[in-house]
Tab-separated table of C-alpha atoms and ligand atoms in Angstrom:
chain	number	residue	atom	x	y	z
I	1	MET	CA	5.542	8.826	35.326
I	2	ASP	CA	9.158	9.705	36.120
I	3	ARG	CA	10.102	11.599	32.961
I	4	ILE	CA	9.103	14.446	30.980
I	5	ILE	CA	7.619	13.690	27.522
I	6	THR	CA	7.683	15.853	24.398
I	7	VAL	CA	5.695	15.055	21.381
I	8	GLU	CA	6.375	16.592	18.024
I	9	GLY	CA	5.147	15.387	14.615
I	10	VAL	CA	3.769	15.941	11.236
I	11	LYS	CA	1.840	19.127	11.156
I	12	LYS	CA	-1.324	18.009	9.447
I	13	THR	CA	-2.803	14.631	8.283
I	14	ILE	CA	-5.520	14.146	5.867
I	15	PHE	CA	-6.953	10.509	5.777
I	16	GLY	CA	-9.580	8.905	3.455
I	17	SER	CA	-10.400	7.537	0.154
I	18	GLY	CA	-10.131	10.174	-2.576
I	19	SER	CA	-8.097	12.450	-0.415
I	20	ILE	CA	-5.247	12.706	-3.093
I	21	LYS	CA	-7.713	15.050	-4.939
I	22	ARG	CA	-6.996	17.633	-2.241
I	23	LEU	CA	-3.215	17.721	-3.023
I	24	GLY	CA	-3.478	20.790	-5.144
I	25	GLU	CA	-5.389	23.020	-2.740
I	26	GLU	CA	-3.442	21.924	0.103
I	27	CYS	CA	-0.093	22.797	-1.526
I	28	LYS	CA	-1.484	26.084	-2.478
I	29	ALA	CA	-2.500	26.640	1.123
I	30	LEU	CA	1.173	26.020	2.163
I	31	GLY	CA	2.135	28.806	-0.399
I	32	ALA	CA	3.308	26.640	-3.153
I	33	LYS	CA	3.497	27.920	-6.707
I	34	ARG	CA	6.125	25.580	-7.995
I	35	ALA	CA	6.335	22.050	-6.557
I	36	ILE	CA	8.933	19.529	-7.198
I	37	ILE	CA	7.266	16.037	-7.324
I	38	ILE	CA	9.486	13.107	-6.208
I	39	ALA	CA	8.646	9.658	-7.073
I	40	ASP	CA	10.257	6.438	-8.486
I	41	LYS	CA	10.434	5.579	-12.131
I	42	ALA	CA	7.876	2.603	-11.742
I	43	LEU	CA	5.348	5.042	-10.187
I	44	ALA	CA	5.930	7.894	-12.838
I	45	GLY	CA	3.470	6.402	-15.470
I	46	THR	CA	0.695	5.365	-13.198
I	47	THR	CA	-2.628	7.120	-12.651
I	48	ILE	CA	-1.439	7.773	-8.943
I	49	VAL	CA	1.263	10.232	-10.283
I	50	THR	CA	-0.863	11.517	-13.201
I	51	ASP	CA	-3.799	12.225	-10.872
I	52	SER	CA	-1.542	13.879	-8.541
I	53	LEU	CA	-0.120	16.054	-11.210
I	54	GLU	CA	-3.492	16.823	-12.328
I	55	ALA	CA	-4.510	18.048	-8.941
I	56	LEU	CA	-1.524	20.236	-8.739
I	57	LYS	CA	-2.062	21.738	-12.162
I	58	SER	CA	-5.837	22.394	-11.374
I	59	ALA	CA	-4.596	24.415	-8.535
I	60	SER	CA	-2.351	26.425	-10.773
I	61	ILE	CA	0.826	25.012	-9.266
I	62	GLU	CA	3.653	24.452	-11.753
I	63	VAL	CA	5.320	20.891	-11.497
I	64	ILE	CA	8.823	19.952	-11.595
I	65	PRO	CA	9.185	16.122	-11.944
I	66	TYR	CA	11.886	14.180	-10.321
I	67	PHE	CA	11.128	10.485	-10.939
I	68	GLU	CA	14.544	8.968	-10.274
I	69	VAL	CA	14.085	7.377	-6.824
I	70	LEU	CA	15.671	3.866	-6.341
I	71	PRO	CA	14.999	1.436	-3.691
I	72	GLU	CA	17.174	1.664	-0.462
I	73	PRO	CA	18.292	5.204	-1.753
I	74	ALA	CA	21.807	6.531	-1.747
I	75	PRO	CA	22.185	10.083	-0.238
I	76	SER	CA	23.201	11.349	-3.771
I	77	LEU	CA	19.568	10.954	-4.748
I	78	ALA	CA	18.441	13.508	-2.240
I	79	ASP	CA	21.352	15.836	-3.303
I	80	ALA	CA	20.293	15.535	-6.836
I	81	ALA	CA	16.600	16.225	-6.043
I	82	ALA	CA	17.588	19.153	-3.912
I	83	ALA	CA	19.795	20.660	-6.670
I	84	ILE	CA	17.034	20.378	-9.086
I	85	ALA	CA	14.558	22.019	-6.619
I	86	SER	CA	16.993	24.834	-5.929
I	87	LYS	CA	17.788	25.489	-9.675
I	88	GLU	CA	14.079	25.423	-10.595
I	89	ALA	CA	13.118	27.619	-7.571
I	90	ALA	CA	10.657	25.083	-6.167
I	91	ASP	CA	8.927	26.374	-3.125
I	92	CYS	CA	7.388	22.906	-2.018
I	93	VAL	CA	8.382	19.279	-2.111
I	94	VAL	CA	5.914	16.464	-2.701
I	95	GLY	CA	6.914	12.819	-2.182
I	96	ILE	CA	4.768	10.140	-3.626
I	97	GLY	CA	5.591	6.553	-3.023
I	98	GLY	CA	6.965	4.203	-0.504
I	99	GLY	CA	9.579	4.792	2.215
I	100	SER	CA	12.503	5.224	-0.225
I	101	THR	CA	10.693	8.104	-2.006
I	102	MET	CA	9.566	9.782	1.099
I	103	ASP	CA	12.959	9.614	2.774
I	104	VAL	CA	14.484	11.254	-0.346
I	105	ALA	CA	11.798	13.898	-0.475
I	106	LYS	CA	12.117	14.741	3.282
I	107	ALA	CA	15.916	15.070	2.897
I	108	ALA	CA	15.650	17.115	-0.259
I	109	ALA	CA	13.217	19.560	1.340
I	110	VAL	CA	15.838	20.449	4.060
I	111	LEU	CA	18.778	20.176	1.759
I	112	THR	CA	17.491	23.178	-0.223
I	113	LYS	CA	17.961	25.379	2.937
I	114	ASN	CA	21.123	23.694	4.230
I	115	PRO	CA	24.486	23.646	2.619
I	116	GLY	CA	26.346	20.432	1.688
I	117	SER	CA	25.128	16.968	1.077
I	118	ALA	CA	22.731	14.525	2.839
I	119	THR	CA	25.677	12.622	4.101
I	120	ASP	CA	26.679	15.754	6.248
I	121	TYR	CA	23.561	15.367	8.220
I	122	ILE	CA	23.380	11.640	8.929
I	123	GLY	CA	22.979	11.540	12.761
I	124	LEU	CA	20.663	13.205	15.116
I	125	GLY	CA	19.957	17.007	15.253
I	126	LEU	CA	22.486	18.030	12.675
I	127	VAL	CA	20.032	19.909	10.276
I	128	LYS	CA	20.317	23.644	11.323
I	129	ASN	CA	17.549	25.320	9.046
I	130	PRO	CA	13.957	24.359	8.359
I	131	GLY	CA	13.478	23.207	4.750
I	132	LEU	CA	10.809	23.872	2.191
I	133	PRO	CA	7.149	22.901	3.110
I	134	SER	CA	6.901	18.916	2.397
I	135	VAL	CA	3.928	16.872	1.553
I	136	MET	CA	4.091	13.070	1.794
I	137	VAL	CA	1.757	10.758	0.078
I	138	PRO	CA	2.432	7.108	0.911
I	139	THR	CA	1.471	4.513	-1.705
I	140	THR	CA	2.246	1.567	0.597
I	141	ALA	CA	0.953	0.836	4.011
I	142	GLY	CA	4.195	0.228	5.671
I	143	THR	CA	6.941	2.561	6.200
I	144	GLY	CA	5.287	5.329	8.284
I	145	SER	CA	7.827	7.707	6.887
I	146	GLU	CA	5.088	10.251	6.247
I	147	VAL	CA	4.913	10.952	9.965
I	148	THR	CA	8.364	10.486	11.128
I	149	PHE	CA	11.510	12.785	11.521
I	150	THR	CA	13.874	10.270	9.873
I	151	ALA	CA	15.300	9.705	6.309
I	152	VAL	CA	17.282	6.580	5.923
I	153	PHE	CA	20.092	6.226	3.229
I	154	THR	CA	22.346	3.330	2.249
I	155	MET	CA	26.042	4.180	1.785
I	156	ARG	CA	27.150	1.385	-0.488
I	157	GLU	CA	30.870	2.427	-0.463
I	158	SER	CA	30.921	1.961	3.358
I	159	LYS	CA	28.365	-0.903	3.281
I	160	SER	CA	26.376	0.889	5.917
I	161	LYS	CA	23.002	2.549	6.388
I	162	GLY	CA	22.184	5.706	8.367
I	163	GLY	CA	19.588	8.234	8.936
I	164	ILE	CA	19.092	12.031	9.046
I	165	ASN	CA	17.063	12.428	12.098
I	166	SER	CA	15.815	15.972	12.716
I	167	PRO	CA	12.493	17.685	13.833
I	168	TYR	CA	12.876	19.729	10.546
I	169	LEU	CA	12.228	16.501	8.589
I	170	TYR	CA	8.619	16.209	10.021
I	171	PRO	CA	6.376	16.886	6.904
I	172	SER	CA	4.102	19.790	6.638
I	173	LEU	CA	1.379	17.530	5.526
I	174	ALA	CA	0.641	13.778	5.165
I	175	ILE	CA	-2.199	12.601	2.699
I	176	LEU	CA	-3.164	9.051	3.387
I	177	ASP	CA	-5.522	7.928	0.679
I	178	PRO	CA	-6.090	4.015	0.852
I	179	GLU	CA	-7.176	4.009	-2.729
I	180	LEU	CA	-3.522	4.537	-3.704
I	181	THR	CA	-2.490	1.263	-2.123
I	182	LEU	CA	-5.023	-0.834	-4.028
I	183	SER	CA	-2.666	-1.594	-6.955
I	184	LEU	CA	0.304	-2.716	-4.614
I	185	PRO	CA	0.977	-6.438	-5.533
I	186	PRO	CA	0.739	-9.118	-2.918
I	187	TYR	CA	4.416	-9.512	-1.911
I	188	PRO	CA	5.212	-5.846	-1.335
I	189	THR	CA	2.003	-5.534	0.386
I	190	ALA	CA	3.187	-8.334	2.669
I	191	TYR	CA	6.549	-7.176	3.452
I	192	THR	CA	5.738	-3.365	3.776
I	193	GLY	CA	2.801	-4.432	6.039
I	194	MET	CA	5.343	-6.504	8.115
I	195	ASP	CA	7.508	-3.509	8.322
I	196	ALA	CA	4.461	-1.556	9.859
I	197	LEU	CA	3.933	-4.372	12.243
I	198	THR	CA	7.580	-4.233	13.315
I	199	HIS	CA	7.153	-0.426	13.926
I	200	ALA	CA	4.115	-1.037	16.077
I	201	ILE	CA	5.604	-3.805	18.211
I	202	GLU	CA	9.046	-2.249	18.596
I	203	SER	CA	7.634	1.185	19.507
I	204	TYR	CA	5.166	-0.467	21.890
I	205	THR	CA	7.870	-2.285	23.746
I	206	SER	CA	10.597	0.452	23.396
I	207	LEU	CA	12.167	1.737	26.542
I	208	GLN	CA	11.025	5.188	25.291
I	209	ALA	CA	7.323	4.139	25.066
I	210	HIS	CA	4.840	6.275	27.031
I	211	PHE	CA	0.988	6.617	27.539
I	212	LEU	CA	0.475	8.425	24.165
I	213	SER	CA	2.808	6.144	22.013
I	214	GLU	CA	1.478	2.926	23.571
I	215	THR	CA	-2.045	3.495	22.619
I	216	GLN	CA	-1.066	4.208	18.880
I	217	SER	CA	1.257	1.200	18.851
I	218	LEU	CA	-1.150	-1.297	20.357
I	219	SER	CA	-3.994	-0.076	18.096
I	220	ALA	CA	-1.714	-0.574	15.183
I	221	ILE	CA	-0.796	-4.157	16.006
I	222	GLU	CA	-4.623	-4.803	16.171
I	223	LEU	CA	-5.209	-3.294	12.860
I	224	ILE	CA	-2.401	-4.778	11.029
I	225	SER	CA	-2.877	-8.334	12.380
I	226	GLY	CA	-6.655	-8.004	11.461
I	227	ASN	CA	-6.126	-6.748	7.844
I	228	LEU	CA	-2.820	-7.884	6.555
I	229	ARG	CA	-3.726	-11.371	5.356
I	230	GLY	CA	-6.730	-9.819	3.613
I	231	ALA	CA	-4.673	-7.045	2.060
I	232	VAL	CA	-2.375	-9.714	0.609
I	233	TYR	CA	-4.901	-12.210	-0.541
I	234	ASP	CA	-7.742	-9.760	-1.534
I	235	GLY	CA	-5.811	-6.596	-2.473
I	236	SER	CA	-8.737	-4.923	-4.201
I	237	ASN	CA	-10.830	-4.962	-1.022
I	238	MET	CA	-10.839	-1.403	0.435
I	239	ILE	CA	-11.759	-2.512	3.957
I	240	TYR	CA	-8.386	-4.307	4.282
I	241	ARG	CA	-6.493	-1.609	2.555
I	242	GLU	CA	-8.008	1.117	4.687
I	243	GLY	CA	-7.464	-1.029	7.794
I	244	MET	CA	-3.743	-1.439	6.738
I	245	LEU	CA	-3.230	2.276	6.169
I	246	LYS	CA	-4.633	3.193	9.454
I	247	GLY	CA	-2.555	0.603	11.036
I	248	SER	CA	0.728	1.633	9.359
I	249	TYR	CA	-0.049	5.351	10.044
I	250	GLN	CA	-0.686	4.607	13.708
I	251	ALA	CA	2.473	2.343	13.879
I	252	GLY	CA	4.476	5.384	12.362
I	253	LEU	CA	3.058	7.707	15.034
I	254	GLY	CA	4.186	5.216	17.623
I	255	LEU	CA	7.548	4.989	15.990
I	256	ALA	CA	7.869	8.763	15.850
I	257	MET	CA	7.216	9.015	19.450
I	258	ALA	CA	8.997	5.958	20.967
I	259	GLY	CA	11.522	4.703	18.343
I	260	VAL	CA	12.249	1.265	17.056
I	261	GLY	CA	14.489	-1.482	18.546
I	262	ALA	CA	16.564	-4.482	17.872
I	263	VAL	CA	14.773	-5.785	14.724
I	264	HIS	CA	15.698	-2.471	12.989
I	265	ALA	CA	19.218	-2.634	14.237
I	266	LEU	CA	19.674	-6.246	13.031
I	267	ALA	CA	17.912	-5.538	9.767
I	268	TYR	CA	20.373	-2.653	8.711
I	269	PRO	CA	23.281	-4.946	7.914
I	270	LEU	CA	21.052	-7.178	5.733
I	271	GLY	CA	20.219	-4.069	3.665
I	272	ALA	CA	23.819	-2.697	3.713
I	273	LEU	CA	25.669	-5.843	2.929
I	274	PHE	CA	23.269	-7.859	0.893
I	275	ASN	CA	20.791	-5.299	-0.481
I	276	ILE	CA	17.817	-7.013	1.226
I	277	PRO	CA	14.924	-4.409	1.119
I	278	HIS	CA	14.189	-3.039	4.509
I	279	GLY	CA	10.747	-4.566	4.754
I	280	ILE	CA	11.907	-8.001	4.054
I	281	ALA	CA	14.850	-7.807	6.289
I	282	ASN	CA	12.522	-6.687	9.188
I	283	ALA	CA	9.798	-9.261	8.402
I	284	THR	CA	12.096	-12.074	8.471
I	285	LEU	CA	13.926	-11.075	11.622
I	286	LEU	CA	10.821	-10.028	13.532
I	287	PRO	CA	9.742	-13.335	15.139
I	288	PHE	CA	13.298	-14.221	16.175
I	289	VAL	CA	13.917	-10.931	17.860
I	290	MET	CA	10.514	-11.119	19.693
I	291	ALA	CA	11.406	-14.728	20.891
I	292	TYR	CA	14.545	-13.165	22.291
I	293	ASN	CA	12.912	-9.952	23.638
I	294	TYR	CA	9.886	-11.227	25.424
I	295	PRO	CA	11.511	-12.094	28.853
I	296	GLY	CA	12.358	-8.294	28.853
I	297	ASN	CA	8.816	-7.238	29.311
I	298	THR	CA	6.318	-10.184	29.606
I	299	GLU	CA	3.407	-7.889	30.443
I	300	LYS	CA	3.644	-6.036	27.116
I	301	PHE	CA	4.408	-9.163	25.059
I	302	ALA	CA	1.232	-10.773	26.647
I	303	MET	CA	-0.714	-7.581	25.393
I	304	ILE	CA	0.765	-8.048	22.033
I	305	ALA	CA	-0.260	-11.721	21.908
I	306	GLN	CA	-3.776	-10.654	22.719
I	307	ALA	CA	-3.677	-7.926	20.170
I	308	LEU	CA	-2.679	-10.354	17.431
I	309	GLY	CA	-5.621	-12.486	18.282
I	310	GLU	CA	-4.224	-15.073	20.556
I	311	GLY	CA	-6.139	-16.523	23.386
I	312	ILE	CA	-4.446	-16.001	26.552
I	313	ASP	CA	-7.091	-16.627	29.264
I	314	GLY	CA	-5.780	-18.846	32.056
I	315	LEU	CA	-2.200	-18.572	30.920
I	316	SER	CA	0.607	-17.273	33.054
I	317	MET	CA	2.166	-13.938	31.968
I	318	ARG	CA	5.167	-15.714	30.718
I	319	GLU	CA	3.183	-18.146	28.746
I	320	ALA	CA	0.994	-15.573	27.269
I	321	ALA	CA	4.050	-13.417	26.272
I	322	SER	CA	5.557	-16.381	24.547
I	323	LYS	CA	2.626	-16.655	22.161
I	324	ALA	CA	3.446	-13.182	20.503
I	325	ALA	CA	6.462	-14.490	18.676
I	326	SER	CA	4.701	-17.588	17.275
I	327	ALA	CA	1.535	-15.515	16.235
I	328	VAL	CA	3.858	-13.330	14.138
I	329	ALA	CA	5.713	-16.229	12.729
I	330	GLN	CA	2.368	-17.781	11.603
I	331	LEU	CA	1.242	-14.531	10.084
I	332	SER	CA	4.572	-14.391	8.311
I	333	LYS	CA	4.200	-17.813	6.978
I	334	ASP	CA	0.514	-17.132	5.952
I	335	ILE	CA	1.580	-14.222	3.704
I	336	GLY	CA	4.744	-15.686	2.197
I	337	ILE	CA	7.451	-13.982	4.060
I	338	PRO	CA	10.872	-15.826	4.026
I	339	ALA	CA	11.141	-18.050	7.095
I	340	SER	CA	14.865	-17.738	7.464
I	341	LEU	CA	17.926	-15.906	6.529
I	342	LYS	CA	18.908	-18.996	4.626
I	343	GLU	CA	15.931	-18.410	2.306
I	344	LEU	CA	17.221	-14.907	1.667
I	345	GLN	CA	20.656	-16.450	0.714
I	346	ILE	CA	22.644	-14.784	3.451
I	347	PRO	CA	25.799	-16.718	3.999
I	348	VAL	CA	26.104	-18.057	7.462
I	349	GLU	CA	29.699	-16.975	7.492
I	350	ALA	CA	28.508	-13.359	7.400
I	351	ILE	CA	27.005	-13.582	10.799
I	352	PRO	CA	29.935	-12.041	12.814
I	353	GLU	CA	30.180	-9.145	10.534
I	354	MET	CA	26.476	-8.501	10.650
I	355	ALA	CA	26.422	-8.725	14.435
I	356	GLN	CA	29.280	-6.175	14.529
I	357	GLY	CA	27.318	-3.909	12.005
I	358	ALA	CA	24.059	-4.236	14.105
I	359	MET	CA	25.882	-3.124	17.227
I	360	LYS	CA	26.615	0.222	15.486
I	361	VAL	CA	22.922	0.958	15.188
I	362	ALA	CA	22.954	2.452	18.570
I	363	ARG	CA	19.723	4.266	18.966
I	364	PRO	CA	17.234	1.533	18.198
I	365	LEU	CA	19.315	-0.823	20.467
I	366	ALA	CA	19.119	1.573	23.273
I	367	ASN	CA	15.380	1.319	23.092
I	368	ASN	CA	15.114	-2.445	23.133
I	369	PRO	CA	13.393	-4.059	26.028
I	370	ARG	CA	16.182	-6.536	26.462
I	371	PRO	CA	19.898	-5.724	26.302
I	372	VAL	CA	21.537	-6.790	23.155
I	373	THR	CA	25.328	-7.742	22.994
I	374	VAL	CA	27.287	-8.614	19.981
I	375	ASP	CA	27.055	-12.255	21.064
I	376	SER	CA	23.322	-12.215	21.452
I	377	ALA	CA	22.925	-10.429	18.127
I	378	ALA	CA	25.056	-13.199	16.619
I	379	GLU	CA	22.766	-15.861	18.302
I	380	ILE	CA	19.597	-14.220	17.013
I	381	TYR	CA	21.120	-14.072	13.470
I	382	ARG	CA	21.923	-17.867	13.924
I	383	LEU	CA	18.463	-18.882	14.916
I	384	ALA	CA	16.995	-16.714	12.105
I	385	PHE	CA	19.448	-18.424	9.613
I	386	LYS	CA	18.042	-21.807	10.513
I	387	GLY	CA	14.392	-20.677	10.566
J	1	LIG	FE1	11.099	0.215	9.325
């Protein structure tokens, strides 16, 4: 190994069915007396939130609700949550939901201790002070936000997306309770699961990958490919849900250590220009970017094909590697992911603007196993348009 590796991450993880019941005592252990609970409106009335509130109240923790999160959140939502947290003297932030909610919660936690707005901190390493203790409770097996140092926002005025990236965003605690994912309907199960698979594949093939990240990423690919169809078609089956939450968690760890690649870079303009949810954008683009990327690292893509359940005995490395993209395309098809940008109603004329937009997502592109130019980005979009 020719480089020095540093690993940071979420401080504590609790995994298991029924672990949400520990929310109150764990917040108390973090010193909490008044916790702001961040969720979206749809989740607010569900037993997931009412059980969480109950767990906090039974630990004598006062609850400040903020149930205003919207998909692909604007930075103003984090500003608003932080303002309420400060006004109400909250001493802990709890985010319950998918990636959008956890990103708002992570940002709000640091904004209570750093002046200005979330937009001031979009970039890498701009947050100066640690925030309030934060607890993340994912209700989808997808984003991995509960273990990463990133909070992504959509700036609709400038039609762009960007992330706050700072070690201060690592949560104090992640509680992963697979029971909370049981009620997720099939389609969001499918596309959030494909987002997790994208994290696993992109972190595994990232130029920043290393011996610790690779084991997490490859295990995640196996877990997700082995459980995603089941989670979509038999969503009340705990075995599939647990497998998916383990997979998305490991994919999140891989991503936290090694970053993501061109799928995420090319997906950002779909969200910023056309409001396509992050998971759907990634899921639709993933097989096309893999087909472009595999010559960049045939050995790793052959390993991915094997982890996806493809038989590779007797094949050359190149042949084995080429099976990875088709295996993902088949998985996408089986679970109802749109097969093309055309199906997502993206206009073909937008491709040049999208390619320009993707090139601005510099960090993921720098990790990609094969260099991506504006022309190759446009070509990937064209192929993805046709399907
Ligand atoms: Fe993602």
